[in-house]
Coordinates of C-alpha atoms and ligand atoms in Angstrom, one line a residue:
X7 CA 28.9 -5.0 13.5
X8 CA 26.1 -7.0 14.8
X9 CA 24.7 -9.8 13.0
X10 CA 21.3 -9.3 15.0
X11 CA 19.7 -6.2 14.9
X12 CA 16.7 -6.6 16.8
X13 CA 15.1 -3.5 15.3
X14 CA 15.6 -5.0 11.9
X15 CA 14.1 -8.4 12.9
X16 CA 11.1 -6.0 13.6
X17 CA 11.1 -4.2 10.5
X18 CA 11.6 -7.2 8.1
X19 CA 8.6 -8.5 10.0
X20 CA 6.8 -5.6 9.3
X21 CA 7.4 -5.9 5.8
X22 CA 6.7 -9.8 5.5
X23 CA 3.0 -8.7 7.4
X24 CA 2.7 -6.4 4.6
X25 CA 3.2 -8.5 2.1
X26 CA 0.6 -10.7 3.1
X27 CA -2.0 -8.5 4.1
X28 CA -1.1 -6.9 0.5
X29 CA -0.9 -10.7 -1.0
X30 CA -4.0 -12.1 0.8
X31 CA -5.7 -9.3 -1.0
X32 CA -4.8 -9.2 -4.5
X33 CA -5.0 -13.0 -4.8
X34 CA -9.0 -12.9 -4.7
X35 CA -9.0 -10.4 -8.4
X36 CA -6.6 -14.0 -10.1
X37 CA -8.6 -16.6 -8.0
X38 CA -12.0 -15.1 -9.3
X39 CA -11.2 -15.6 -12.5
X40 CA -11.0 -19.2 -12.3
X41 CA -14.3 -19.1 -9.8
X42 CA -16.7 -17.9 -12.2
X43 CA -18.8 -19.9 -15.2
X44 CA -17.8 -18.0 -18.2
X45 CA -19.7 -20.1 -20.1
X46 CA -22.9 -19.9 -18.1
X47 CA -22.3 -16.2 -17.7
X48 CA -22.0 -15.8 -21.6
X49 CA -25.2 -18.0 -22.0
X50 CA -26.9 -14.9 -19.7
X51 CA -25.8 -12.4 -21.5
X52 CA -26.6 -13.7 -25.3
X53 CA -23.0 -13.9 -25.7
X54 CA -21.1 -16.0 -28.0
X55 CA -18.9 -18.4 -25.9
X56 CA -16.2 -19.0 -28.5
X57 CA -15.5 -15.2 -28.4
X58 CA -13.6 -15.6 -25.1
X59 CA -12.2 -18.5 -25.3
X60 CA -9.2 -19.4 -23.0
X61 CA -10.9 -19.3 -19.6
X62 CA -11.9 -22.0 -17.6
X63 CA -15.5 -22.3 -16.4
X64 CA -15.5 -22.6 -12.4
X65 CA -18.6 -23.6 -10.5
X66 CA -20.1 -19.8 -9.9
X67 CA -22.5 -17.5 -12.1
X68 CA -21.2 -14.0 -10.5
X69 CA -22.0 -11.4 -13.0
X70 CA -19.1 -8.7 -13.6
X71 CA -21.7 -6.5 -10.8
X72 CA -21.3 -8.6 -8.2
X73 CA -17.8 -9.6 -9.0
X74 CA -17.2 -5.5 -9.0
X75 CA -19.0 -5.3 -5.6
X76 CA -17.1 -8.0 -4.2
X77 CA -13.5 -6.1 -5.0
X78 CA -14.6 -2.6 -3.8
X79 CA -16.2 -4.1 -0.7
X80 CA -12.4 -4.0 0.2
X81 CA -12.2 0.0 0.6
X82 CA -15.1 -0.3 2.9
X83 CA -13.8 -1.9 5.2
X84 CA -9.7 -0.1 4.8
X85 CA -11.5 3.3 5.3
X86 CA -13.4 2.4 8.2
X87 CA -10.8 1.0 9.6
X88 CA -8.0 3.5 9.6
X89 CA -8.5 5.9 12.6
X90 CA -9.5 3.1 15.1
X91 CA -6.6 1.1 14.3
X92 CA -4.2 3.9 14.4
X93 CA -5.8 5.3 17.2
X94 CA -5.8 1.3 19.6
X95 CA -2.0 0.6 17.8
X96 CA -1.1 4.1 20.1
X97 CA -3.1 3.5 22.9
X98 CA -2.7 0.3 23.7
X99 CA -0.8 -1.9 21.7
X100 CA 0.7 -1.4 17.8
X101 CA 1.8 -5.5 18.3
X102 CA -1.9 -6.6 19.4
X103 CA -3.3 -4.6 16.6
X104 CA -1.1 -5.9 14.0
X105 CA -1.6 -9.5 15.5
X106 CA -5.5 -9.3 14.6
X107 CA -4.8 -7.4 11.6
X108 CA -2.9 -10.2 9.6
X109 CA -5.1 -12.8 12.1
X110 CA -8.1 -11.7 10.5
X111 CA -6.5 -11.9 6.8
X112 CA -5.4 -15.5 7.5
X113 CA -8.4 -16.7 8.8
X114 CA -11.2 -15.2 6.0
X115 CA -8.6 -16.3 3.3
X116 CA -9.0 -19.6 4.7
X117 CA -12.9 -19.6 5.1
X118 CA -13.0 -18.3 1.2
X119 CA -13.8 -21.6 -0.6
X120 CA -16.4 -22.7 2.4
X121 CA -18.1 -19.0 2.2
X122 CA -18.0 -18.8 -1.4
X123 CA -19.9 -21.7 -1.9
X124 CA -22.8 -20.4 0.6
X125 CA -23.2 -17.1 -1.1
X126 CA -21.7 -14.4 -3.6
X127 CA -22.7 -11.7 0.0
X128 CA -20.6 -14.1 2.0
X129 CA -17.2 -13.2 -0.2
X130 CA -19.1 -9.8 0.1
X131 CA -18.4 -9.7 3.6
X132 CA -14.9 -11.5 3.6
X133 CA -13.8 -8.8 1.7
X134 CA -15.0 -6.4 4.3
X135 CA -13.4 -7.9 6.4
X136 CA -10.1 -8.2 5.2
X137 CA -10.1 -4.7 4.5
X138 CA -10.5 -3.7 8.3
X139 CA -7.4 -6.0 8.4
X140 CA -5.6 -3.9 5.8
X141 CA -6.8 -1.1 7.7
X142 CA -5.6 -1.2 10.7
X143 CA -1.8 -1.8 9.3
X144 CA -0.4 0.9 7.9
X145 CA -1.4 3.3 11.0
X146 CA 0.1 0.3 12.7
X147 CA 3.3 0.2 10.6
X148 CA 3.8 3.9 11.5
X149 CA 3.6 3.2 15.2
X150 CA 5.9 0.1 15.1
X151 CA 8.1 2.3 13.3
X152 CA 8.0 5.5 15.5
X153 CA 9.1 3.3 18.6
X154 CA 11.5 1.6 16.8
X155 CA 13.2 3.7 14.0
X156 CA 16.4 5.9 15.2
X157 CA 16.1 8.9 12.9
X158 CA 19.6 8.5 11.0
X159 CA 17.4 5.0 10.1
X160 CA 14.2 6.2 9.3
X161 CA 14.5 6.2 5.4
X162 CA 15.6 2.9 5.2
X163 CA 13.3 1.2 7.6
X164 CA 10.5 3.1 6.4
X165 CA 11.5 1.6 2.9
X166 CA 12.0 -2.2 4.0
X167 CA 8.5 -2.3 6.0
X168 CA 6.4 -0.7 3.2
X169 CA 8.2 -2.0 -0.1
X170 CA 6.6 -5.4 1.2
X171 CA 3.3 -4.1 -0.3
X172 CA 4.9 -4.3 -3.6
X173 CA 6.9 -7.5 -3.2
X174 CA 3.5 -9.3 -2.0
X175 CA 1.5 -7.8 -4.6
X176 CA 4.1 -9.6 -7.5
X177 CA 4.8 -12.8 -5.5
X178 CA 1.3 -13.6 -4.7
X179 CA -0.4 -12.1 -8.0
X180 CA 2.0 -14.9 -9.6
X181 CA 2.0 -17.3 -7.1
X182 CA -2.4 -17.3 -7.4
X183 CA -1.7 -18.0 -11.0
X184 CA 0.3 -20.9 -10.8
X185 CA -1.7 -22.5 -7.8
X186 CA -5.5 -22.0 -9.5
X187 CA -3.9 -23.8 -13.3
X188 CA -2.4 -25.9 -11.4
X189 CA -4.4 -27.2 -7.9
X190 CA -7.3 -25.4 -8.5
X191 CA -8.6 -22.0 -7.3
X192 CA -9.2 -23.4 -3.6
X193 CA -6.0 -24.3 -3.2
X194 CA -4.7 -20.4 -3.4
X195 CA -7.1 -19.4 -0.3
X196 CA -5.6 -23.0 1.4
X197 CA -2.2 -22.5 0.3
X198 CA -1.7 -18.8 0.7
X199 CA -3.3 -18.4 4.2
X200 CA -1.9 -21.4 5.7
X201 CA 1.4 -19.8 5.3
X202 CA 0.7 -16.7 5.7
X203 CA -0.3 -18.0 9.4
X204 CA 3.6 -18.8 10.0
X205 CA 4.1 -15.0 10.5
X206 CA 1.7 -15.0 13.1
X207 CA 4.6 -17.4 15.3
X208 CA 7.3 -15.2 14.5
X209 CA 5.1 -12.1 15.5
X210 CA 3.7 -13.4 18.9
X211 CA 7.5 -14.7 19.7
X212 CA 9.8 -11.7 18.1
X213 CA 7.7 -9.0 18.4
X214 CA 7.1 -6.2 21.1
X215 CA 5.7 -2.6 21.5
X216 CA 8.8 -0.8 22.5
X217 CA 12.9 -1.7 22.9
X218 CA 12.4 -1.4 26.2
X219 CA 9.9 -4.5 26.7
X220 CA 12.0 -6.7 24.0
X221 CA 13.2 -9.7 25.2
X222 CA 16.2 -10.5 22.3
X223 CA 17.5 -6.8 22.3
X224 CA 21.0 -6.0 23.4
X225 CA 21.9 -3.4 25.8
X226 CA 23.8 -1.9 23.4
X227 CA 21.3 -1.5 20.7
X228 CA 18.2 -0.7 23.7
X229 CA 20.6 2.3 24.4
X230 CA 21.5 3.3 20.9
X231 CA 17.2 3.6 20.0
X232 CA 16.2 5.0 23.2
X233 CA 19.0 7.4 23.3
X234 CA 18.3 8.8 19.8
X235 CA 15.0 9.7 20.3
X236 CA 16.5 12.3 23.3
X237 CA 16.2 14.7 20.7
X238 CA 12.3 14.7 19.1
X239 CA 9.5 13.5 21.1
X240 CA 9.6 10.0 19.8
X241 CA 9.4 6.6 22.1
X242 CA 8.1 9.0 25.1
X243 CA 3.9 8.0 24.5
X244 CA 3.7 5.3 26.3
X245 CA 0.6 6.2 28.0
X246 CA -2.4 7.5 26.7
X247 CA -1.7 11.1 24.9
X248 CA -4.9 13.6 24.1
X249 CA -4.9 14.3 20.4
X250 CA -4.4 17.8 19.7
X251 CA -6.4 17.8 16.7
X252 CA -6.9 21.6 16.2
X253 CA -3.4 22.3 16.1
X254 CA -3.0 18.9 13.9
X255 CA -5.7 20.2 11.3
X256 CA -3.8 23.7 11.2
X257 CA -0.4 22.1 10.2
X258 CA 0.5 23.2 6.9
X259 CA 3.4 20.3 6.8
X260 CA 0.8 18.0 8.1
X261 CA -1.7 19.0 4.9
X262 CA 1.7 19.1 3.0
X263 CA 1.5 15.1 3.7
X264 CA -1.8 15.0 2.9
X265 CA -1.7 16.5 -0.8
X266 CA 1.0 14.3 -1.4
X267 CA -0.2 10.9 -0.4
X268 CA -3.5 12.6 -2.0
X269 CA -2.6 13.0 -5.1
X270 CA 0.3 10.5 -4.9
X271 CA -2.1 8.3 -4.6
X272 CA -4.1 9.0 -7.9
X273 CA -0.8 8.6 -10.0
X274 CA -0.5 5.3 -8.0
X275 CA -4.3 4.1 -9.1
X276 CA -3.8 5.2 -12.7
X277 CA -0.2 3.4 -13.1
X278 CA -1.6 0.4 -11.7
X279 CA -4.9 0.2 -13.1
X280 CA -5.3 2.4 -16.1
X281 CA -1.9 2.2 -17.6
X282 CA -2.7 -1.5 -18.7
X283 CA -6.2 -1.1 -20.1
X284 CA -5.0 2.3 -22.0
X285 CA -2.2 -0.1 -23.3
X286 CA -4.4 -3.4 -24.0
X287 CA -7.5 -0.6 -25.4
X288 CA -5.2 2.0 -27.5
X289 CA -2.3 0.1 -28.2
X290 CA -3.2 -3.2 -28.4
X291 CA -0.8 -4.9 -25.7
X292 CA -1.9 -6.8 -22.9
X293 CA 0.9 -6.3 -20.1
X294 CA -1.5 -8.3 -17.7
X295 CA -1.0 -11.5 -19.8
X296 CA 2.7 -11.0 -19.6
X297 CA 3.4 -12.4 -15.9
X298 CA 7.0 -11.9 -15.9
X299 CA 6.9 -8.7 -18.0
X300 CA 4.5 -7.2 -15.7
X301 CA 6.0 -8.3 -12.3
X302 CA 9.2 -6.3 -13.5
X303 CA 8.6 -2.6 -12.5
X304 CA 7.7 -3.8 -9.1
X305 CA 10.8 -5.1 -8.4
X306 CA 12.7 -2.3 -9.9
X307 CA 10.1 -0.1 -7.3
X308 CA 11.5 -2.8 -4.5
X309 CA 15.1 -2.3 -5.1
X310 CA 14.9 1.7 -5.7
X311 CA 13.4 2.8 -2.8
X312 CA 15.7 0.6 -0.8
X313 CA 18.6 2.6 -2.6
X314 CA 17.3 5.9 -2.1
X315 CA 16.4 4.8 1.3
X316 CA 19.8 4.1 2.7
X317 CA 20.9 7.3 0.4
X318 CA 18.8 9.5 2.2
X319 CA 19.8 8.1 5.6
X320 CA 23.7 8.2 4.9
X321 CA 23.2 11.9 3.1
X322 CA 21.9 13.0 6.3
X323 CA 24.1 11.4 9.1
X324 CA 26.9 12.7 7.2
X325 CA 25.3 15.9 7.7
X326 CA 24.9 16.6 3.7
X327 CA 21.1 17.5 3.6
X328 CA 18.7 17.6 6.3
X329 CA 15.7 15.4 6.8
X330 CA 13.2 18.3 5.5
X331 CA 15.4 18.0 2.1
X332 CA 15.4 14.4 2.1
X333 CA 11.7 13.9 2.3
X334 CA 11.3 16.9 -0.5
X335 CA 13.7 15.3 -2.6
X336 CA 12.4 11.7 -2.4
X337 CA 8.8 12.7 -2.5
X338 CA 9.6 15.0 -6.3
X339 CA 11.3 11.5 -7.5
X340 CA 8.2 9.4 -7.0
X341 CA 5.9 12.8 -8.6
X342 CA 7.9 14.4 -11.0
X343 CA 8.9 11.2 -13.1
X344 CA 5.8 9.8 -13.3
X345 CA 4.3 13.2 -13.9
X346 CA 6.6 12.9 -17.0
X347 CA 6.0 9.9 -18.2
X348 CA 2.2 10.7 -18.8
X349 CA 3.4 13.8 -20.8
X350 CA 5.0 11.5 -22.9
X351 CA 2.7 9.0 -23.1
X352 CA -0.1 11.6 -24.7
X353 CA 2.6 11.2 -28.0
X354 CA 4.1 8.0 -27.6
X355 CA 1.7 5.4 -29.2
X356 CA 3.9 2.6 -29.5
X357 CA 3.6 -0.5 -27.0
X358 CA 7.4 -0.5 -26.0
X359 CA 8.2 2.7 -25.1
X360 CA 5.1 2.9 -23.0
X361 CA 6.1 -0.2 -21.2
X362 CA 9.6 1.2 -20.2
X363 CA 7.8 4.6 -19.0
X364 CA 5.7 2.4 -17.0
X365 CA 8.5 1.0 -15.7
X366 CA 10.3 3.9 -15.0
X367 CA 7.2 5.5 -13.1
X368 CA 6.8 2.3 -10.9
X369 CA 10.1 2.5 -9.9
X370 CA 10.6 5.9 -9.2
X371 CA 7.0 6.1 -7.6
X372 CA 8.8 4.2 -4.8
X373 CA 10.7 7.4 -3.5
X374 CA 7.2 7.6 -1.8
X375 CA 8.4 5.3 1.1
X376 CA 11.3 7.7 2.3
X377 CA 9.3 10.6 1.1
X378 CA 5.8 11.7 2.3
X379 CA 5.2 8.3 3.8
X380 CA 7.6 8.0 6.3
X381 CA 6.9 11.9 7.3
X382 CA 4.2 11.5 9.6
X383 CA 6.9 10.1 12.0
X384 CA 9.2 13.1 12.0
X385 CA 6.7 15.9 12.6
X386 CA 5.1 14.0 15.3
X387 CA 6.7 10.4 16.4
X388 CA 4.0 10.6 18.9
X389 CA 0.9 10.5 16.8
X390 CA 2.2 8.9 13.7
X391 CA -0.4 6.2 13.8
X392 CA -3.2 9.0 14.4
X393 CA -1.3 11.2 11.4
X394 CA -1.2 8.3 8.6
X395 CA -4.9 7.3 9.6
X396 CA -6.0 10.2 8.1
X397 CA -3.8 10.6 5.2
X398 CA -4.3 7.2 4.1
X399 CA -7.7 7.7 4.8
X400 CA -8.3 10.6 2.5
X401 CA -5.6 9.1 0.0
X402 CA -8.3 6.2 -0.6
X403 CA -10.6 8.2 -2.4
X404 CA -9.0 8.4 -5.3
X405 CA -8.8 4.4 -5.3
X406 CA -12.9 4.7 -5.7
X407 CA -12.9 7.6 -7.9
X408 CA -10.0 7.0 -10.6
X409 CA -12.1 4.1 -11.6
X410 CA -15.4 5.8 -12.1
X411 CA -13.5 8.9 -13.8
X412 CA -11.3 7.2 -16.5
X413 CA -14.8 4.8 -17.1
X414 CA -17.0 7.4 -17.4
X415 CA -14.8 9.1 -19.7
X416 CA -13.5 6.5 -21.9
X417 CA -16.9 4.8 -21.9
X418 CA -18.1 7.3 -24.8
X419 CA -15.1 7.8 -26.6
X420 CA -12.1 4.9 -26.0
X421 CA -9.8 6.9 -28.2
X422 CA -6.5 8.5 -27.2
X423 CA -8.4 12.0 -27.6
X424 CA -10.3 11.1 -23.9
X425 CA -7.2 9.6 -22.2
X426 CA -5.2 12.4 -22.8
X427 CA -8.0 14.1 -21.1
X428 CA -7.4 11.5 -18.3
X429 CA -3.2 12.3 -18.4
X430 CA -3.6 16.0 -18.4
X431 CA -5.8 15.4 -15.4
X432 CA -3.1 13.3 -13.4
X433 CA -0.6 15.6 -14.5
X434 CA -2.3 18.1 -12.7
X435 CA -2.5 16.6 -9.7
X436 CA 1.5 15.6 -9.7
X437 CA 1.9 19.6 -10.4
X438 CA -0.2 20.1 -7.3
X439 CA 1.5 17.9 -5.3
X440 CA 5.1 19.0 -6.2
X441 CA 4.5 22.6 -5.5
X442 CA 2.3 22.2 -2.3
X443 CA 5.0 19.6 -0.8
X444 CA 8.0 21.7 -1.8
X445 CA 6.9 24.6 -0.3
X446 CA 5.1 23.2 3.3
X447 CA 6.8 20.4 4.0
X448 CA 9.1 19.8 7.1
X449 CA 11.1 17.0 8.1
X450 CA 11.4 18.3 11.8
X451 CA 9.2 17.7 15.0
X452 CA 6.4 20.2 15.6
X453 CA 5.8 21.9 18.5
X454 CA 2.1 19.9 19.1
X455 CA 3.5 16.5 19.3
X456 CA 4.2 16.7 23.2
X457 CA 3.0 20.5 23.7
X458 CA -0.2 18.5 25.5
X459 CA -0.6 16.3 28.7
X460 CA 2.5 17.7 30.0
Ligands
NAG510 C1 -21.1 -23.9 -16.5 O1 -22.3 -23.6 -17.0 C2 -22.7 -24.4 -18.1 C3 -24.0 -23.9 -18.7 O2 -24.9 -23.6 -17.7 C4 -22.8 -25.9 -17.7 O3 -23.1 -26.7 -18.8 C5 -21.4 -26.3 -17.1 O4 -21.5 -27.6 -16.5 C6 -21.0 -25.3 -16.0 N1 -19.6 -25.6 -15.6 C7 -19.3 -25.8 -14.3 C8 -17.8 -26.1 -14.0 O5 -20.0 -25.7 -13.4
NAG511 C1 -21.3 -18.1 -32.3 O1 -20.2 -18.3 -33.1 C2 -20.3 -19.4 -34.0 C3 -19.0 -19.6 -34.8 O2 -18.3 -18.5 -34.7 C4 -21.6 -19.1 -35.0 O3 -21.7 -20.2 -35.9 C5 -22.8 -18.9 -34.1 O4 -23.9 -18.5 -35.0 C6 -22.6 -17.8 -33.1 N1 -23.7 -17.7 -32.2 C7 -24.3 -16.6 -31.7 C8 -25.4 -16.7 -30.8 O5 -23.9 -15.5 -32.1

């Protein structure tokens, strides 16, 4: 065996950009804590300072508003961004694309502290900006990994590029916290982006669209890639295809992908979000304080889907299951426990349990990397960017609506009566998803991926 696999360089780089682009934008919601005047703020509101004590004031008056605005302006930017980047990463070039897409997180993470002091709209627009970033990579991610993947490799490279979201989403959530008690809150944009821009050298030198054009690729491993793809459609658009978007729209394992990162998704918002402020609001236990206690389930997520990654993979080249079971399979672990774990947590009203069913649904939400996520690339290799710029841009929704639901409902009535209401609901959609997926998904290439512009 070789020791460099020039395929894997690509894919752990893929997963470092990740993790930045991931990092560089959860580091703002622990920085802006330490940005803000609570005291001034508190004076505003007729508030009694003493009440929250524990936070130190910093040198802006941002009410929560403004601070909301200033996280949501994210989406804005991630939606819009999707289809163009998916679309230029196909076209032209997935390495150019992903160049500007961490470029552009580097450089408004570094122009943070100077904007922020200008105006509360000029983190507004940072915000926006970074989100066209975040946009643009997973389409991006899919391309890289359409070119580059062999299919006997797909589960497991799928699950080391896009388990970097989780690891930079830990590592920089803890990293913001030491730097703002310790350096100050400038010091994470400083910090963080200025090392984040090291990727950006290993990128311009390591990098490249297709085996073919890579310079540190061995003829052996060239031929191995490029020869596996013989059989689907994969590494063959290297010019400009025509989108077949009617017969794309009229897939029922394309909308089988759909559901799933759909509703997957809303699971994914409610674990992350909700779960902790049901805990902290009914059960009086505040995960978030707990660094270490909270950084756990990701890194059970991290070393899971790797697992059932190379699982999958070895399953399949040994001729065990086939791709289409693989995906199924994968994709009912990340929905089906999870989907579980709210059942129980409508009875369980103890902190502990809840935290290891959190746990638990972290982690086994992870089989969505070999699952659904990575299946964009086997029905269509050739539009994979195209085919996850649409899912991911429906799958946002529910980031923007989970928030306004579970308010709106345990506004009026914070008892465990309304968030059951808000568990049945996800439940549902888990249900959904499992059925829908099982029964239209595919794990082989359909016919419209090169039926056109040949
Ligand atoms: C925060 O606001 C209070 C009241 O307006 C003020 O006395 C204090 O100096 C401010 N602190 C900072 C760090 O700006
Ligand atoms: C704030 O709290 C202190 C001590 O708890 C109390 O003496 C004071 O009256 C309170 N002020 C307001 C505005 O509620």
């Amino acid at each position: 065996m070789k020791c460099y696999s020039a395929r894997y360089c690509m894919v752990i780089l893929l997963s470092f950009a990740l993790a930045i682009i991931y990092g560089l934008k959860v580091n703002y919601h622990v920085a802006v804590v330490a940005m803000v005047n609570h005291t001034a703020l508190a004076i505003q509101e007729g508030r009694n300072k003493s009440a929250e004590a524990g936070e130190e004031d910093g040198p802006y008056i941002w009410s929560p508003t403004v601070r909301g605005l200033q996280l949501s302006a994210y989406f804005w930017g991630y939606m819009a961004a999707q289809l163009p980047g998916g679309r230029m990463a196909e076209d032209y070039s997935a390495k150019w694309v992903y160049l500007f897409a961490v470029a552009i997180n580097v450089v408004f993470t570094l122009l943070t502290p100077l904007l922020s002091a200008i105006s509360s709209w000029a983190v507004v627009v940072v915000r926006v900006m970074q989100g066209i970033g975040g946009g643009m990579s997973f389409p991006a991610t899919h391309v890289m990994l359409a070119r580059w993947s062999p299919p006997t490799e797909r589960s497991i490279m799928s699950s080391i590029a896009y388990c970097g979201t989780a690891a930079g989403t830990v590592l920089f959530t803890l990293l913001s916290g030491f730097i703002a008690h310790g350096l100050g809150w400038q010091w994470v944009f400083y910090l963080e982006g200025g090392f984040s821009a090291l990727w950006i050298l290993f990128w311009v030198i390591f990098a490249s669209d297709f085996p073919e054009k890579q310079k540190f690729i061995s003829a052996e491993e060239k031929a191995f890639i490029i020869e596996s793809f013989k059989e689907e459609g994969g590494g063959e658009g290297h010019g400009k295809m025509k989108i077949p978007w009617r017969a794309i729209f009229t897939s029922l394992p394309f909308w089988a992908i759909i559901v799933a990162h759909t509703c997957s998704n809303w699971g994914w918002y409610m674990v992350l979000i909700e779960l902790p402020t049901y805990m902290k609001d009914v059960l009086n236990f505040n995960i978030q304080e707990n660094a270490s206690l909270s950084s756990v389930p990701y890194l059970c997520m991290f070393i899971f889907s790797l697992i059932l990654g190379k699982t999958i993979d070895v399953l399949r080249v040994k001729g065990k299951i086939s791709t289409t079971f693989g995906r199924k399979a994968a994709t009912f672990i990340a929905s089906f426990f999870p989907c579980a774990c709210f059942a129980a947590l409508c009875f369980i009203v103890k902190p502990t349990p809840a935290v290891v069913l959190m746990t638990l649904s972290i982690m086994c939400i992870g089989g969505m990397y070999c699952g659904f996520l990575s299946n964009h690339i086997d029905i269509s290799p050739n539009f994979a960017g195209t085919l996850m710029a649409i899912t991911n841009t429906i799958a946002t929704i529910p980031g923007i609506v989970v928030p306004i639901f579970v308010g709106w409902l345990t506004e009026k009535d914070p008892s465990i009566a309304s968030w059951r209401t808000v568990f049945f609901v996800t439940m549902g959609l888990y249900v959904l998803e499992i059925i829908f997926y099982l029964l239209f998904a595919s794990g082989n290439e359909q016919s419209w991926n090169r039926a056109e512009g040949r």
